[in-house]
Amino acid sequence: MMNLLAAIGFILVLFGITTLIIGSIRHFFPFVEEYIPDEFKKALTIQFSAYYLLAGLLMLLIQPSAHA
């Protein structure tokens, strides 16, 4: 079960980094807005990338130590 939580945390961290890259591109190059569907515009912001990163790091943090 803990391996599953670690895998989900790792995926969330990767998704957060990807979303941060997309959000930065949207911020610095506004002409790409027309290529992103309206349904995804809110989820692909820098603010949401912070949420994804924090959730993923928290899930990785709560893993028990291997030495315990």
Coordinates of N, CA, C and O in Angstrom, one line a residue:
M1 N 0.8 -1.2 0.0 CA 0.0 0.0 0.0 C 0.9 1.3 0.0 O 0.5 2.2 -0.7
M2 N 2.0 1.2 0.8 CA 2.8 2.4 0.8 C 3.5 2.6 -0.5 O 3.8 3.7 -0.9
N3 N 3.8 1.5 -1.2 CA 4.4 1.7 -2.6 C 3.5 2.4 -3.5 O 3.9 3.1 -4.4
L4 N 2.2 2.1 -3.4 CA 1.2 2.7 -4.2 C 1.1 4.2 -3.9 O 1.1 5.0 -4.8
L5 N 1.2 4.6 -2.6 CA 1.2 6.0 -2.3 C 2.4 6.7 -2.8 O 2.4 7.9 -3.2
A6 N 3.5 6.0 -2.7 CA 4.8 6.6 -3.2 C 4.7 6.8 -4.7 O 5.2 7.8 -5.3
A7 N 4.1 5.8 -5.4 CA 4.0 6.0 -6.9 C 3.1 7.1 -7.2 O 3.3 7.9 -8.2
I8 N 1.9 7.3 -6.5 CA 1.0 8.4 -6.8 C 1.7 9.7 -6.5 O 1.5 10.7 -7.2
G9 N 2.5 9.7 -5.4 CA 3.2 11.0 -5.1 C 4.2 11.3 -6.1 O 4.3 12.5 -6.5
F10 N 4.9 10.3 -6.6 CA 5.9 10.6 -7.7 C 5.2 11.1 -9.0 O 5.7 12.0 -9.6
I11 N 4.1 10.5 -9.3 CA 3.3 10.9 -10.5 C 2.8 12.4 -10.3 O 2.8 13.2 -11.2
L12 N 2.3 12.7 -9.1 CA 1.9 14.1 -8.8 C 3.0 15.1 -8.9 O 2.8 16.2 -9.4
V13 N 4.2 14.7 -8.5 CA 5.4 15.6 -8.6 C 5.7 15.8 -10.1 O 5.9 17.0 -10.5
L14 N 5.7 14.8 -10.9 CA 6.0 14.9 -12.3 C 4.9 15.7 -13.0 O 5.2 16.6 -13.8
F15 N 3.6 15.5 -12.6 CA 2.6 16.3 -13.2 C 2.7 17.8 -12.8 O 2.4 18.7 -13.6
G16 N 3.1 18.0 -11.5 CA 3.3 19.4 -11.1 C 4.4 20.1 -11.9 O 4.3 21.3 -12.2
I17 N 5.5 19.4 -12.1 CA 6.6 20.0 -12.9 C 6.1 20.3 -14.3 O 6.4 21.3 -14.9
T18 N 5.4 19.3 -14.9 CA 4.9 19.5 -16.3 C 3.9 20.7 -16.3 O 4.0 21.5 -17.3
T19 N 3.0 20.8 -15.3 CA 2.1 21.9 -15.3 C 2.8 23.2 -15.1 O 2.4 24.2 -15.6
L20 N 3.8 23.2 -14.3 CA 4.6 24.4 -14.1 C 5.3 24.9 -15.4 O 5.3 26.1 -15.7
I21 N 5.8 24.0 -16.2 CA 6.3 24.3 -17.5 C 5.3 24.9 -18.4 O 5.5 25.9 -19.1
I22 N 4.1 24.2 -18.5 CA 3.0 24.7 -19.4 C 2.5 26.0 -18.9 O 2.3 27.0 -19.7
G23 N 2.4 26.2 -17.6 CA 1.9 27.5 -17.0 C 2.9 28.6 -17.3 O 2.5 29.7 -17.6
S24 N 4.2 28.3 -17.2 CA 5.2 29.3 -17.5 C 5.2 29.7 -19.0 O 5.3 30.9 -19.3
I25 N 5.0 28.7 -19.8 CA 4.9 29.0 -21.3 C 3.6 29.9 -21.5 O 3.7 30.9 -22.3
R26 N 2.5 29.6 -20.9 CA 1.3 30.4 -21.1 C 1.5 31.8 -20.5 O 0.9 32.7 -21.1
H27 N 2.3 32.0 -19.5 CA 2.5 33.3 -18.9 C 3.4 34.1 -19.8 O 3.1 35.3 -20.0
F28 N 4.5 33.6 -20.3 CA 5.5 34.3 -21.1 C 5.1 34.4 -22.5 O 5.6 35.3 -23.2
F29 N 4.3 33.5 -23.0 CA 4.0 33.5 -24.5 C 2.4 33.4 -24.6 O 1.9 32.3 -24.8
P30 N 1.7 34.5 -24.4 CA 0.3 34.5 -24.4 C -0.4 34.0 -25.7 O -1.6 33.7 -25.7
F31 N 0.3 34.0 -26.8 CA -0.3 33.6 -28.0 C -0.6 32.1 -28.1 O -1.3 31.7 -29.0
V32 N -0.1 31.3 -27.1 CA -0.4 29.9 -27.1 C -1.8 29.6 -26.5 O -2.2 28.4 -26.5
E33 N -2.4 30.6 -25.9 CA -3.7 30.4 -25.3 C -4.8 29.8 -26.2 O -5.6 29.0 -25.8
E34 N -4.7 30.1 -27.5 CA -5.7 29.7 -28.4 C -5.6 28.2 -28.7 O -6.5 27.6 -29.2
Y35 N -4.4 27.6 -28.4 CA -4.2 26.2 -28.6 C -4.6 25.3 -27.5 O -4.7 24.1 -27.6
I36 N -5.0 25.9 -26.3 CA -5.3 25.1 -25.1 C -6.9 25.2 -25.0 O -7.5 26.2 -25.0
P37 N -7.5 24.0 -24.9 CA -9.0 24.0 -24.7 C -9.4 24.7 -23.5 O -8.7 24.7 -22.5
D38 N -10.6 25.3 -23.5 CA -11.1 26.0 -22.3 C -11.2 25.2 -21.1 O -11.1 25.7 -20.0
E39 N -11.5 23.9 -21.2 CA -11.7 23.0 -20.1 C -10.4 22.8 -19.3 O -10.4 22.5 -18.1
F40 N -9.2 23.0 -19.9 CA -8.0 22.7 -19.3 C -7.3 24.0 -18.8 O -6.2 23.9 -18.2
K41 N -7.8 25.2 -19.2 CA -7.1 26.4 -18.9 C -6.8 26.6 -17.4 O -5.8 27.1 -17.0
K42 N -7.8 26.3 -16.6 CA -7.7 26.5 -15.1 C -6.7 25.5 -14.5 O -5.9 25.9 -13.6
A43 N -6.8 24.3 -15.0 CA -5.9 23.2 -14.4 C -4.5 23.3 -14.8 O -3.6 22.8 -14.2
L44 N -4.2 24.1 -15.9 CA -2.8 24.2 -16.4 C -2.2 25.6 -16.0 O -1.7 26.3 -16.9
T45 N -2.4 26.0 -14.8 CA -1.9 27.3 -14.3 C -0.7 27.0 -13.4 O -0.6 25.9 -12.8
I46 N 0.0 28.1 -13.1 CA 1.2 28.0 -12.1 C 0.6 27.7 -10.7 O 1.2 27.0 -10.0
Q47 N -0.5 28.3 -10.4 CA -1.1 28.1 -9.1 C -1.4 26.6 -8.9 O -1.1 26.0 -7.8
F48 N -2.1 26.0 -9.8 CA -2.4 24.6 -9.7 C -1.2 23.7 -9.7 O -1.2 22.6 -9.1
S49 N -0.1 24.1 -10.4 CA 1.1 23.3 -10.4 C 1.7 23.2 -9.0 O 2.2 22.2 -8.6
A50 N 1.6 24.3 -8.3 CA 2.0 24.3 -6.9 C 1.2 23.3 -6.0 O 1.7 22.6 -5.2
Y51 N -0.1 23.3 -6.3 CA -0.9 22.3 -5.6 C -0.5 20.9 -5.9 O -0.4 20.0 -5.0
Y52 N -0.3 20.6 -7.1 CA 0.1 19.2 -7.5 C 1.5 18.9 -6.9 O 1.7 17.8 -6.4
L53 N 2.4 19.8 -6.9 CA 3.7 19.6 -6.4 C 3.6 19.3 -4.9 O 4.3 18.4 -4.3
L54 N 2.9 20.2 -4.2 CA 2.8 20.0 -2.7 C 2.1 18.7 -2.3 O 2.5 18.1 -1.4
A55 N 1.1 18.4 -3.1 CA 0.4 17.1 -2.8 C 1.3 15.9 -3.0 O 1.3 15.0 -2.2
G56 N 2.0 15.9 -4.1 CA 3.0 14.9 -4.4 C 4.1 14.8 -3.4 O 4.5 13.7 -2.9
L57 N 4.7 15.9 -3.0 CA 5.7 15.9 -2.0 C 5.2 15.4 -0.6 O 5.9 14.8 0.1
L58 N 4.0 15.8 -0.3 CA 3.4 15.4 1.0 C 3.2 13.9 1.0 O 3.5 13.2 2.0
M59 N 2.8 13.3 -0.1 CA 2.6 11.9 -0.2 C 3.9 11.1 -0.1 O 4.0 10.1 0.5
L60 N 5.0 11.7 -0.7 CA 6.3 11.1 -0.6 C 6.8 11.3 0.9 O 7.6 10.4 1.3
L61 N 6.5 12.4 1.5 CA 7.0 12.6 2.9 C 6.4 11.7 3.9 O 7.1 11.3 4.9
I62 N 5.2 11.3 3.7 CA 4.5 10.4 4.7 C 4.9 8.9 4.6 O 4.4 8.1 5.4
Q63 N 5.8 8.6 3.7 CA 6.3 7.3 3.6 C 7.1 6.9 4.8 O 7.9 7.7 5.3
P64 N 6.9 5.7 5.3 CA 7.8 5.3 6.5 C 9.2 5.1 6.1 O 9.5 4.8 4.9
S65 N 10.1 5.3 7.0 CA 11.5 5.1 6.8 C 11.9 3.6 6.6 O 11.3 2.8 7.2
A66 N 12.8 3.3 5.8 CA 13.3 2.0 5.6 C 14.0 1.4 6.8 O 14.1 0.2 7.0
H67 N 14.5 2.3 7.6 CA 15.3 1.9 8.8 C 14.5 1.8 10.0 O 15.0 1.4 11.1
A68 N 13.2 2.1 9.9 CA 12.4 2.0 11.1 C 11.9 0.6 11.5 O 11.9 -0.3 10.7

